[in-house]
Amino acid sequence: MTHFSWPIDGTIVGLYLLATMIAGIMVRKYVGKVEHFLVAGREMNIYLGIASLAATEFGIVTCMYTAQNAYKYGFAGAIPGLTNVVAMFLVGYTGFGVKPLRDAGVMTIPELYERRYGKFVRWLSGVVIVLGGLLNMGVFLRMGGQFLVVCCGLNLKYLEVTMTVLLIAVAFYTILGGMLSVLVTDYLQFVVMSVGLIAVTVLVLVKTGWTNAVFTVDTHYGAGGFNPFVNPDLGWQFVLSNTFTSLAAVLTWQPVIARVLAAKDSATGRKIYTRTSFFFIARWMLPGLWAIGALAAATVTPEKLAEIARSMGEKDGTIFAMPYFLGLILPSGLMGILVAAMLAADMSTDSSYMLTWGSVIYNDVLGPFRRRRLSERAGILWNRFIVAGIGLFLLFWGLWYKLEGDLWAYLQLTGTIYLAAMSILLIACCYWRGANNWGAIAAIIVGAALPVLGLALDKLVPLPVLDAAGQAVFKDGIAQTIGWKAKYIGDAWLNIGTYAATAAAMVIGSLLKSALGRHDAAHRALA
Amino acid sequence: MCMAEINIGEHWFWWVLLVACLVWYSTVTVYVAIRGALDIKHMLARLAAMQEQER
């Protein structure tokens, strides 16, 4: 039984939504050019950048996967947050990759690649960025709806309606104001979200107690709950895999890099990175503590979580531990603040992601097919249609796709479809003279093919889950299954393998072209 | 094992990290809220001035 009260909490949420919509729509009058729509005319300064980056990179989906990791692995599950902090701080401090990117004055990463690798690589990069980005974002909406349903105790039949209303609200102001609306609403959302996060964390800490939290993790996971290297489900491969993902995301994750590209100059972009970096551990630690509170609570039983998962049509109930726990402990009033904070988090993420994937579709996927330059007005109209189209895709994918395992593992894998290739292309583009289009094309194909193959093997080749005696495991009369990739390779190894193979493809492809070029030149000279 | 047997000091790293997150969030939020509002004001003023020039 949750404490969500429509008169109190509903009013708080309603006021927040009203303020966001008004702010988002008001700035539409400043959008006169495509550059305003996509990168806010490059007029963003440091503190707005910090607020926007922090708000964008914390959605309900973030809260759900960080909490699920903590619920399943204890404090050690927050390691991706630590690798993220280190990667973002070092990249911001040194300017590695991001300085040449911002100095190039491009609106998207593939635009830079055209200068070094040619038009086809730009187009291909755009395609894999959109593919990985949209598959990744596809689960956001469903997670957001499920969080609200479980936490607020809404009737399940309202899940789809909740998702649709959320999406329409976000799409409305994003379509009208583009990046300007995103930045202004992100700012409001950052403030609301931060207040909610702090208030809920303090309450959970008071209710659960630090000693009890540590005791709970120790009881469930032993030393592996604190140290990922000794956790049998994580290990050094988990840390290495997350280090690769963090570095690649900081360098090329379009919603993140969009803040560097929208910054006044590269120095501002780098400051945004160094000063926001610590936030990336906060987004793992705070929801992580909420999940450990759920683990410690006697009322959050595996049976109850399995029942919620069944009702949602999902396989794994651990994802619902945190929202169910919060629904039980938060008093009315604070519940309204939490829901407003989570809506803020979700809306800022959705709007920003829709805009940034849309910018790649407009700029790099469709751009090469345009024979003549579009007027600014037509360009903005195209971008608005693309954002609306992404909204529709999200709605249908979100309704259809069911998660197989860990949410974080899914997001990491779909992100890798483009992160592996794009980060290696960027590093090679900026720091290796020998890099060329053959290497780039080989890297993009290998980088996308391996994660897609992994996802396909999990979906298409289910294997029975066996117990210690080799007998099939049944739950509620249904034989339990595990995907082929999950059983024989594992997410971390697939991720590490993809980065290694992509880097190898880049080097081999580039060297091969150089060698054949030299061979041809020698042949021509002899002839 | 009971709760009294847990050595909390052994896990100081996670406690320090949690407190640092709370302190960081509480202070940075207020600072960014103030400076961010000024950034928005200046950004919109510059965009409005540019639109004026282009007319």
mmCIF file of N, CA, C and O in Angstrom, chain A residues 214-264:
data_model
loop_
_atom_site.group_PDB
_atom_site.id
_atom_site.type_symbol
_atom_site.label_atom_id
_atom_site.label_comp_id
_atom_site.label_asym_id
_atom_site.label_seq_id
_atom_site.Cartn_x
_atom_site.Cartn_y
_atom_site.Cartn_z
ATOM 1 N N VAL A 214 25.037 -1.973 5.823
ATOM 2 C CA VAL A 214 26.296 -2.719 5.667
ATOM 3 C C VAL A 214 26.080 -4.189 6.061
ATOM 4 O O VAL A 214 26.520 -5.105 5.354
ATOM 5 N N PHE A 215 25.357 -4.395 7.162
ATOM 6 C CA PHE A 215 25.080 -5.755 7.636
ATOM 7 C C PHE A 215 24.302 -6.541 6.576
ATOM 8 O O PHE A 215 24.605 -7.705 6.284
ATOM 9 N N THR A 216 23.302 -5.879 5.976
ATOM 10 C CA THR A 216 22.467 -6.538 4.964
ATOM 11 C C THR A 216 23.296 -6.978 3.761
ATOM 12 O O THR A 216 23.179 -8.110 3.283
ATOM 13 N N VAL A 217 24.138 -6.068 3.287
ATOM 14 C CA VAL A 217 24.973 -6.391 2.113
ATOM 15 C C VAL A 217 25.934 -7.524 2.466
ATOM 16 O O VAL A 217 26.120 -8.470 1.692
ATOM 17 N N ASP A 218 26.509 -7.442 3.678
ATOM 18 C CA ASP A 218 27.460 -8.479 4.114
ATOM 19 C C ASP A 218 26.763 -9.841 4.213
ATOM 20 O O ASP A 218 27.315 -10.862 3.805
ATOM 21 N N THR A 219 25.534 -9.832 4.741
ATOM 22 C CA THR A 219 24.789 -11.082 4.903
ATOM 23 C C THR A 219 24.455 -11.714 3.548
ATOM 24 O O THR A 219 24.578 -12.914 3.361
ATOM 25 N N HIS A 220 24.048 -10.885 2.595
ATOM 26 C CA HIS A 220 23.626 -11.416 1.295
ATOM 27 C C HIS A 220 24.800 -11.751 0.377
ATOM 28 O O HIS A 220 24.761 -12.736 -0.345
ATOM 29 N N TYR A 221 25.820 -10.907 0.392
ATOM 30 C CA TYR A 221 26.877 -11.061 -0.634
ATOM 31 C C TYR A 221 28.287 -11.213 -0.073
ATOM 32 O O TYR A 221 29.225 -11.385 -0.856
ATOM 33 N N GLY A 222 28.457 -11.104 1.235
ATOM 34 C CA GLY A 222 29.792 -11.229 1.820
ATOM 35 C C GLY A 222 30.724 -10.146 1.314
ATOM 36 O O GLY A 222 30.278 -9.037 0.956
ATOM 37 N N ALA A 223 32.019 -10.467 1.211
ATOM 38 C CA ALA A 223 33.008 -9.461 0.786
ATOM 39 C C ALA A 223 32.728 -8.991 -0.641
ATOM 40 O O ALA A 223 33.034 -7.849 -1.012
ATOM 41 N N GLY A 224 32.108 -9.849 -1.459
ATOM 42 C CA GLY A 224 31.804 -9.506 -2.848
ATOM 43 C C GLY A 224 30.780 -8.380 -2.970
ATOM 44 O O GLY A 224 30.648 -7.775 -4.032
ATOM 45 N N GLY A 225 30.073 -8.093 -1.883
ATOM 46 C CA GLY A 225 29.114 -6.989 -1.901
ATOM 47 C C GLY A 225 29.796 -5.634 -1.775
ATOM 48 O O GLY A 225 29.156 -4.596 -1.973
ATOM 49 N N PHE A 226 31.088 -5.651 -1.422
ATOM 50 C CA PHE A 226 31.839 -4.399 -1.251
ATOM 51 C C PHE A 226 32.985 -4.284 -2.256
ATOM 52 O O PHE A 226 33.429 -3.197 -2.563
ATOM 53 N N ASN A 227 33.465 -5.430 -2.709
ATOM 54 C CA ASN A 227 34.631 -5.447 -3.589
ATOM 55 C C ASN A 227 34.296 -6.233 -4.866
ATOM 56 O O ASN A 227 34.121 -7.443 -4.820
ATOM 57 N N PRO A 228 34.210 -5.538 -6.008
ATOM 58 C CA PRO A 228 33.784 -6.242 -7.233
ATOM 59 C C PRO A 228 34.764 -7.321 -7.669
ATOM 60 O O PRO A 228 34.370 -8.283 -8.336
ATOM 61 N N PHE A 229 36.037 -7.168 -7.299
ATOM 62 C CA PHE A 229 37.046 -8.130 -7.766
ATOM 63 C C PHE A 229 36.851 -9.517 -7.135
ATOM 64 O O PHE A 229 37.280 -10.511 -7.699
ATOM 65 N N VAL A 230 36.211 -9.561 -5.939
ATOM 66 C CA VAL A 230 35.992 -10.869 -5.308
ATOM 67 C C VAL A 230 34.541 -11.334 -5.433
ATOM 68 O O VAL A 230 34.162 -12.347 -4.874
ATOM 69 N N ASN A 231 33.736 -10.554 -6.175
ATOM 70 C CA ASN A 231 32.334 -10.945 -6.373
ATOM 71 C C ASN A 231 32.259 -11.942 -7.536
ATOM 72 O O ASN A 231 32.685 -11.621 -8.652
ATOM 73 N N PRO A 232 31.740 -13.158 -7.310
ATOM 74 C CA PRO A 232 31.731 -14.164 -8.383
ATOM 75 C C PRO A 232 30.910 -13.755 -9.609
ATOM 76 O O PRO A 232 31.161 -14.237 -10.712
ATOM 77 N N ASP A 233 29.928 -12.851 -9.431
ATOM 78 C CA ASP A 233 29.115 -12.427 -10.580
ATOM 79 C C ASP A 233 29.715 -11.234 -11.318
ATOM 80 O O ASP A 233 29.213 -10.841 -12.374
ATOM 81 N N LEU A 234 30.724 -10.602 -10.723
ATOM 82 C CA LEU A 234 31.292 -9.401 -11.350
ATOM 83 C C LEU A 234 32.733 -9.671 -11.800
ATOM 84 O O LEU A 234 32.983 -9.945 -12.955
ATOM 85 N N GLY A 235 33.695 -9.575 -10.884
ATOM 86 C CA GLY A 235 35.085 -9.871 -11.243
ATOM 87 C C GLY A 235 35.756 -8.727 -11.983
ATOM 88 O O GLY A 235 35.141 -7.698 -12.276
ATOM 89 N N TRP A 236 37.049 -8.925 -12.303
ATOM 90 C CA TRP A 236 37.808 -7.842 -12.954
ATOM 91 C C TRP A 236 37.285 -7.546 -14.349
ATOM 92 O O TRP A 236 37.393 -6.437 -14.847
ATOM 93 N N GLN A 237 36.672 -8.575 -15.002
ATOM 94 C CA GLN A 237 36.142 -8.329 -16.351
ATOM 95 C C GLN A 237 34.998 -7.324 -16.322
ATOM 96 O O GLN A 237 34.823 -6.541 -17.266
ATOM 97 N N PHE A 238 34.232 -7.314 -15.230
ATOM 98 C CA PHE A 238 33.140 -6.339 -15.083
ATOM 99 C C PHE A 238 33.723 -4.926 -14.965
ATOM 100 O O PHE A 238 33.232 -3.976 -15.581
ATOM 101 N N VAL A 239 34.792 -4.806 -14.170
ATOM 102 C CA VAL A 239 35.426 -3.490 -13.977
ATOM 103 C C VAL A 239 36.033 -3.016 -15.299
ATOM 104 O O VAL A 239 35.849 -1.855 -15.707
ATOM 105 N N LEU A 240 36.730 -3.912 -15.999
ATOM 106 C CA LEU A 240 37.364 -3.532 -17.269
ATOM 107 C C LEU A 240 36.309 -3.165 -18.314
ATOM 108 O O LEU A 240 36.438 -2.150 -19.015
ATOM 109 N N SER A 241 35.261 -3.969 -18.383
ATOM 110 C CA SER A 241 34.195 -3.713 -19.343
ATOM 111 C C SER A 241 33.573 -2.332 -19.091
ATOM 112 O O SER A 241 33.328 -1.560 -20.024
ATOM 113 N N ASN A 242 33.343 -2.009 -17.821
ATOM 114 C CA ASN A 242 32.754 -0.706 -17.499
ATOM 115 C C ASN A 242 33.730 0.439 -17.710
ATOM 116 O O ASN A 242 33.314 1.561 -17.984
ATOM 117 N N THR A 243 35.024 0.167 -17.568
ATOM 118 C CA THR A 243 36.017 1.208 -17.845
ATOM 119 C C THR A 243 35.969 1.567 -19.327
ATOM 120 O O THR A 243 35.966 2.753 -19.690
ATOM 121 N N PHE A 244 35.902 0.550 -20.197
ATOM 122 C CA PHE A 244 35.803 0.811 -21.639
ATOM 123 C C PHE A 244 34.532 1.598 -21.945
ATOM 124 O O PHE A 244 34.553 2.581 -22.672
ATOM 125 N N THR A 245 33.410 1.124 -21.387
ATOM 126 C CA THR A 245 32.130 1.790 -21.673
ATOM 127 C C THR A 245 32.153 3.242 -21.207
ATOM 128 O O THR A 245 31.708 4.145 -21.920
ATOM 129 N N SER A 246 32.703 3.471 -20.007
ATOM 130 C CA SER A 246 32.720 4.834 -19.461
ATOM 131 C C SER A 246 33.547 5.764 -20.337
ATOM 132 O O SER A 246 33.113 6.875 -20.668
ATOM 133 N N LEU A 247 34.734 5.316 -20.716
ATOM 134 C CA LEU A 247 35.602 6.167 -21.525
ATOM 135 C C LEU A 247 34.952 6.453 -22.879
ATOM 136 O O LEU A 247 34.916 7.604 -23.336
ATOM 137 N N ALA A 248 34.394 5.410 -23.478
ATOM 138 C CA ALA A 248 33.767 5.584 -24.792
ATOM 139 C C ALA A 248 32.552 6.508 -24.693
ATOM 140 O O ALA A 248 32.334 7.357 -25.561
ATOM 141 N N ALA A 249 31.773 6.363 -23.617
ATOM 142 C CA ALA A 249 30.563 7.186 -23.462
ATOM 143 C C ALA A 249 30.934 8.648 -23.264
ATOM 144 O O ALA A 249 30.304 9.547 -23.822
ATOM 145 N N VAL A 250 31.967 8.891 -22.469
ATOM 146 C CA VAL A 250 32.395 10.264 -22.218
ATOM 147 C C VAL A 250 32.905 10.904 -23.517
ATOM 148 O O VAL A 250 32.708 12.094 -23.752
ATOM 149 N N LEU A 251 33.516 10.099 -24.375
ATOM 150 C CA LEU A 251 34.062 10.633 -25.625
ATOM 151 C C LEU A 251 33.009 10.794 -26.710
ATOM 152 O O LEU A 251 33.065 11.741 -27.496
ATOM 153 N N THR A 252 32.051 9.863 -26.766
ATOM 154 C CA THR A 252 31.184 9.871 -27.960
ATOM 155 C C THR A 252 29.687 9.663 -27.727
ATOM 156 O O THR A 252 28.935 9.608 -28.694
ATOM 157 N N TRP A 253 29.226 9.521 -26.494
ATOM 158 C CA TRP A 253 27.786 9.336 -26.280
ATOM 159 C C TRP A 253 27.090 10.640 -26.666
ATOM 160 O O TRP A 253 27.280 11.657 -26.012
ATOM 161 N N GLN A 254 26.317 10.604 -27.728
ATOM 162 C CA GLN A 254 25.841 11.847 -28.328
ATOM 163 C C GLN A 254 25.115 12.789 -27.344
ATOM 164 O O GLN A 254 25.369 13.983 -27.346
ATOM 165 N N PRO A 255 24.216 12.279 -26.460
ATOM 166 C CA PRO A 255 23.573 13.213 -25.525
ATOM 167 C C PRO A 255 24.569 13.891 -24.576
ATOM 168 O O PRO A 255 24.345 15.008 -24.128
ATOM 169 N N VAL A 256 25.671 13.205 -24.264
ATOM 170 C CA VAL A 256 26.691 13.799 -23.389
ATOM 171 C C VAL A 256 27.548 14.773 -24.181
ATOM 172 O O VAL A 256 27.758 15.920 -23.770
ATOM 173 N N ILE A 257 27.998 14.319 -25.327
ATOM 174 C CA ILE A 257 28.907 15.146 -26.127
ATOM 175 C C ILE A 257 28.177 16.373 -26.684
ATOM 176 O O ILE A 257 28.796 17.393 -26.989
ATOM 177 N N ALA A 258 26.831 16.275 -26.779
ATOM 178 C CA ALA A 258 26.051 17.422 -27.267
ATOM 179 C C ALA A 258 26.271 18.643 -26.377
ATOM 180 O O ALA A 258 26.189 19.783 -26.837
ATOM 181 N N ARG A 259 26.554 18.404 -25.080
ATOM 182 C CA ARG A 259 26.816 19.539 -24.158
ATOM 183 C C ARG A 259 28.153 20.195 -24.488
ATOM 184 O O ARG A 259 28.316 21.395 -24.347
ATOM 185 N N VAL A 260 29.120 19.401 -24.896
ATOM 186 C CA VAL A 260 30.416 19.969 -25.288
ATOM 187 C C VAL A 260 30.237 20.741 -26.591
ATOM 188 O O VAL A 260 30.771 21.843 -26.760
ATOM 189 N N LEU A 261 29.450 20.172 -27.512
ATOM 190 C CA LEU A 261 29.256 20.818 -28.809
ATOM 191 C C LEU A 261 28.402 22.088 -28.691
ATOM 192 O O LEU A 261 28.530 22.993 -29.505
ATOM 193 N N ALA A 262 27.522 22.132 -27.679
ATOM 194 C CA ALA A 262 26.679 23.319 -27.490
ATOM 195 C C ALA A 262 27.384 24.385 -26.646
ATOM 196 O O ALA A 262 26.894 25.496 -26.511
ATOM 197 N N ALA A 263 28.535 24.030 -26.059
ATOM 198 C CA ALA A 263 29.250 24.977 -25.183
ATOM 199 C C ALA A 263 29.845 26.119 -26.014
ATOM 200 O O ALA A 263 30.084 25.974 -27.212
ATOM 201 N N LYS A 264 30.102 27.230 -25.324
ATOM 202 C CA LYS A 264 30.628 28.422 -26.014
ATOM 203 C C LYS A 264 31.950 28.129 -26.708
ATOM 204 O O LYS A 264 32.238 28.631 -27.776
#
